[in-house]
Amino acid sequence: MVTLYEKAYAKLNLTLDVLGKRADGYHDLCSVMQTVSLWDDVEIDVGTGKPWCLKCDAPGVPCDERNLAWKAVKAFFEELNRDPDGLEIRITKRIPSQAGMAGGSADAAAVLRALNRHWGEPLTLEALADLGSRIGSDVPFCVVGGTCMCEGRGELLRRLPDMPDCIFVVCKPEFPISTPALFRKIDSVAIHEHPDNRAMEMALAAGDLEKVAQNVFNVFDPVVSAEHPELDAIKSVMREYGALACQMTGSGSATFAMVDEPLSAVAISGLLKKEYQEVFVCKPV
Ligand code: ATP
């Protein structure tokens, strides 16, 4: 038996645009995504000689074939037509659930990377990301990580220049958001403002953090903020204490501040921690 270890990094959407609904019911998206130094620990015992099992320390996360990490193991061995002779997956969660930070997708991607490495890289990174797209829309990006332009459902990836150094303070309010309901809502309202993804790419190419910050925008943010004024209160604190940009990530409800001064990050996280249990300080990775 051998134990594999892999970090599963969370993502933030620096931009997120919804381009339209497709005939298959999915939406075409265009989003600049960034992995950040907030991660789940994924351990896999391979060759246990026992039936597959999954353990996770977070309540509410399914510990069976519904878990995206389990789906990833299944997809990997089906693709290779191999049998691992029993395995156990253990997940220590730090990424908040239903936050728009791709918690489950990150775990699935970590499983794919760890298994592929252990088996001598039978799949290229592109093939591994492609396999990930069968598990979930955010999995391909989580396989690749870094800074990427993600299009289609999330399966069309293009690497972008690394994000300039900065600090993110992420706050996850407690109210839940249903992603399908949010997509239905965005279909029924006019989107008045879109992110300028071209300008974001140019800002990244120039390594200009202020311009990156100016172009942070998620079309879901105004829709969710209109229903949950709490998000505006969080963003006010972030702005007041020096955030260069603040925005909800993905379909929420986690909201992040981008800052360039460590003291700003300390002030923002200190204030938000008085009200919220899930506040994280992290960096681009
Ligand atoms: P995204 O940003 O991709 O929309 P999210 O932050 O909204 O993700 P997740 O944290 O990935 O949402 O979890 C959504 C649901 O997925 C959870 O309620 C849980 O039931 C299920 N799930 C399946 N596998 C996992 C996993 N490994 N970790 C967390 N949740 C998982």
Tab-separated table of N, CA and C in Angstrom, residues 167-175 229-243 245-248 253-259 263-282:
chain	number	residue	atom	x	y	z
A	167	ILE	N	-2.533	40.276	-1.815
A	167	ILE	CA	-3.135	39.490	-0.727
A	167	ILE	C	-4.648	39.498	-0.950
A	168	PHE	N	-5.274	38.359	-0.707
A	168	PHE	CA	-6.732	38.285	-0.753
A	168	PHE	C	-7.257	38.063	0.656
A	169	VAL	N	-8.301	38.809	1.025
A	169	VAL	CA	-9.045	38.490	2.247
A	169	VAL	C	-10.415	38.008	1.784
A	170	VAL	N	-10.763	36.787	2.173
A	170	VAL	CA	-12.014	36.179	1.711
A	170	VAL	C	-12.948	36.018	2.905
A	171	CYS	N	-14.192	36.441	2.725
A	171	CYS	CA	-15.190	36.304	3.794
A	171	CYS	C	-16.375	35.517	3.242
A	172	LYS	N	-16.746	34.450	3.948
A	172	LYS	CA	-17.888	33.627	3.504
A	172	LYS	C	-19.056	33.862	4.466
A	173	PRO	N	-20.056	34.666	4.035
A	173	PRO	CA	-21.225	34.842	4.898
A	173	PRO	C	-22.016	33.540	4.981
A	174	GLU	N	-22.918	33.450	5.963
A	174	GLU	CA	-23.552	32.150	6.188
A	174	GLU	C	-24.707	31.830	5.245
A	175	PHE	N	-25.312	32.873	4.619
A	175	PHE	CA	-26.503	32.556	3.823
A	175	PHE	C	-26.117	31.678	2.622
A	229	PRO	N	-28.157	42.404	1.270
A	229	PRO	CA	-27.419	43.640	1.553
A	229	PRO	C	-26.165	43.398	2.404
A	230	GLU	N	-26.134	42.249	3.074
A	230	GLU	CA	-24.968	41.878	3.874
A	230	GLU	C	-23.684	41.927	3.023
A	231	LEU	N	-23.805	41.570	1.757
A	231	LEU	CA	-22.612	41.566	0.895
A	231	LEU	C	-22.069	42.978	0.724
A	232	ASP	N	-22.986	43.963	0.605
A	232	ASP	CA	-22.521	45.347	0.463
A	232	ASP	C	-21.857	45.826	1.749
A	233	ALA	N	-22.372	45.351	2.887
A	233	ALA	CA	-21.765	45.743	4.173
A	233	ALA	C	-20.333	45.187	4.250
A	234	ILE	N	-20.169	43.961	3.814
A	234	ILE	CA	-18.821	43.348	3.832
A	234	ILE	C	-17.889	44.138	2.907
A	235	LYS	N	-18.389	44.476	1.719
A	235	LYS	CA	-17.544	45.191	0.755
A	235	LYS	C	-17.229	46.608	1.244
A	236	SER	N	-18.139	47.219	2.010
A	236	SER	CA	-17.852	48.563	2.561
A	236	SER	C	-16.661	48.502	3.500
A	237	VAL	N	-16.657	47.480	4.367
A	237	VAL	CA	-15.515	47.328	5.296
A	237	VAL	C	-14.232	47.148	4.490
A	238	MET	N	-14.320	46.315	3.470
A	238	MET	CA	-13.121	46.032	2.660
A	238	MET	C	-12.596	47.315	2.011
A	239	ARG	N	-13.529	48.104	1.444
A	239	ARG	CA	-13.116	49.342	0.763
A	239	ARG	C	-12.548	50.347	1.749
A	240	GLU	N	-13.239	50.460	2.886
A	240	GLU	CA	-12.817	51.460	3.883
A	240	GLU	C	-11.399	51.204	4.371
A	241	TYR	N	-10.999	49.934	4.420
A	241	TYR	CA	-9.669	49.603	4.947
A	241	TYR	C	-8.684	49.257	3.835
A	242	GLY	N	-8.900	49.811	2.655
A	242	GLY	CA	-7.833	49.813	1.648
A	242	GLY	C	-7.906	48.768	0.551
A	243	ALA	N	-9.055	48.078	0.381
A	243	ALA	CA	-9.133	47.097	-0.710
A	243	ALA	C	-9.000	47.791	-2.062
A	245	ALA	N	-9.838	46.175	-4.744
A	245	ALA	CA	-11.053	45.677	-5.399
A	245	ALA	C	-11.751	44.756	-4.416
A	246	CYS	N	-13.070	44.645	-4.526
A	246	CYS	CA	-13.776	43.639	-3.739
A	246	CYS	C	-14.961	43.153	-4.546
A	247	GLN	N	-15.223	41.867	-4.467
A	247	GLN	CA	-16.211	41.257	-5.348
A	247	GLN	C	-16.561	39.862	-4.824
A	248	MET	N	-17.773	39.427	-5.143
A	248	MET	CA	-18.157	38.052	-4.836
A	248	MET	C	-17.433	37.125	-5.817
A	253	SER	N	-21.362	32.365	-1.846
A	253	SER	CA	-21.481	33.714	-1.349
A	253	SER	C	-20.160	34.306	-0.844
A	254	ALA	N	-19.037	33.571	-0.996
A	254	ALA	CA	-17.769	34.140	-0.527
A	254	ALA	C	-17.455	35.401	-1.326
A	255	THR	N	-16.923	36.390	-0.631
A	255	THR	CA	-16.607	37.688	-1.215
A	255	THR	C	-15.174	38.019	-0.839
A	256	PHE	N	-14.411	38.525	-1.801
A	256	PHE	CA	-12.986	38.741	-1.499
A	256	PHE	C	-12.580	40.198	-1.698
A	257	ALA	N	-11.565	40.580	-0.935
A	257	ALA	CA	-10.906	41.877	-1.128
A	257	ALA	C	-9.534	41.581	-1.699
A	258	MET	N	-9.093	42.401	-2.644
A	258	MET	CA	-7.725	42.312	-3.152
A	258	MET	C	-6.969	43.487	-2.562
A	259	VAL	N	-5.879	43.218	-1.857
A	259	VAL	CA	-5.141	44.320	-1.228
A	259	VAL	C	-3.652	44.177	-1.527
A	263	LEU	N	-0.954	45.439	6.140
A	263	LEU	CA	-1.719	46.041	7.247
A	263	LEU	C	-3.202	46.143	6.919
A	264	SER	N	-3.509	46.395	5.627
A	264	SER	CA	-4.917	46.427	5.193
A	264	SER	C	-5.547	45.054	5.397
A	265	ALA	N	-4.800	44.017	5.014
A	265	ALA	CA	-5.335	42.651	5.148
A	265	ALA	C	-5.606	42.330	6.616
A	266	VAL	N	-4.694	42.766	7.494
A	266	VAL	CA	-4.869	42.513	8.929
A	266	VAL	C	-6.113	43.250	9.433
A	267	ALA	N	-6.267	44.520	9.009
A	267	ALA	CA	-7.408	45.324	9.483
A	267	ALA	C	-8.724	44.723	8.983
A	268	ILE	N	-8.781	44.399	7.689
A	268	ILE	CA	-10.034	43.883	7.118
A	268	ILE	C	-10.389	42.542	7.743
A	269	SER	N	-9.402	41.651	7.835
A	269	SER	CA	-9.727	40.314	8.372
A	269	SER	C	-10.089	40.421	9.853
A	270	GLY	N	-9.401	41.314	10.591
A	270	GLY	CA	-9.694	41.476	12.022
A	270	GLY	C	-11.136	41.938	12.228
A	271	LEU	N	-11.557	42.922	11.453
A	271	LEU	CA	-12.922	43.442	11.604
A	271	LEU	C	-13.966	42.402	11.190
A	272	LEU	N	-13.732	41.746	10.056
A	272	LEU	CA	-14.735	40.784	9.574
A	272	LEU	C	-14.830	39.557	10.487
A	273	LYS	N	-13.696	39.194	11.111
A	273	LYS	CA	-13.720	38.015	12.000
A	273	LYS	C	-14.604	38.243	13.224
A	274	LYS	N	-14.851	39.526	13.552
A	274	LYS	CA	-15.746	39.804	14.697
A	274	LYS	C	-17.162	39.353	14.382
A	275	GLU	N	-17.513	39.334	13.099
A	275	GLU	CA	-18.888	38.968	12.715
A	275	GLU	C	-19.017	37.651	11.989
A	276	TYR	N	-17.940	37.243	11.339
A	276	TYR	CA	-18.033	36.043	10.491
A	276	TYR	C	-17.023	34.987	10.921
A	277	GLN	N	-17.488	33.737	10.885
A	277	GLN	CA	-16.601	32.643	11.303
A	277	GLN	C	-15.606	32.273	10.221
A	278	GLU	N	-16.036	32.450	8.941
A	278	GLU	CA	-15.178	31.982	7.863
A	278	GLU	C	-14.534	33.167	7.140
A	279	VAL	N	-13.365	33.565	7.654
A	279	VAL	CA	-12.589	34.654	7.047
A	279	VAL	C	-11.171	34.124	6.822
A	280	PHE	N	-10.641	34.293	5.625
A	280	PHE	CA	-9.338	33.708	5.276
A	280	PHE	C	-8.456	34.761	4.623
A	281	VAL	N	-7.173	34.699	4.929
A	281	VAL	CA	-6.205	35.557	4.249
A	281	VAL	C	-5.333	34.637	3.398
A	282	CYS	N	-5.212	34.940	2.117
A	282	CYS	CA	-4.446	34.051	1.235
A	282	CYS	C	-3.800	34.841	0.103
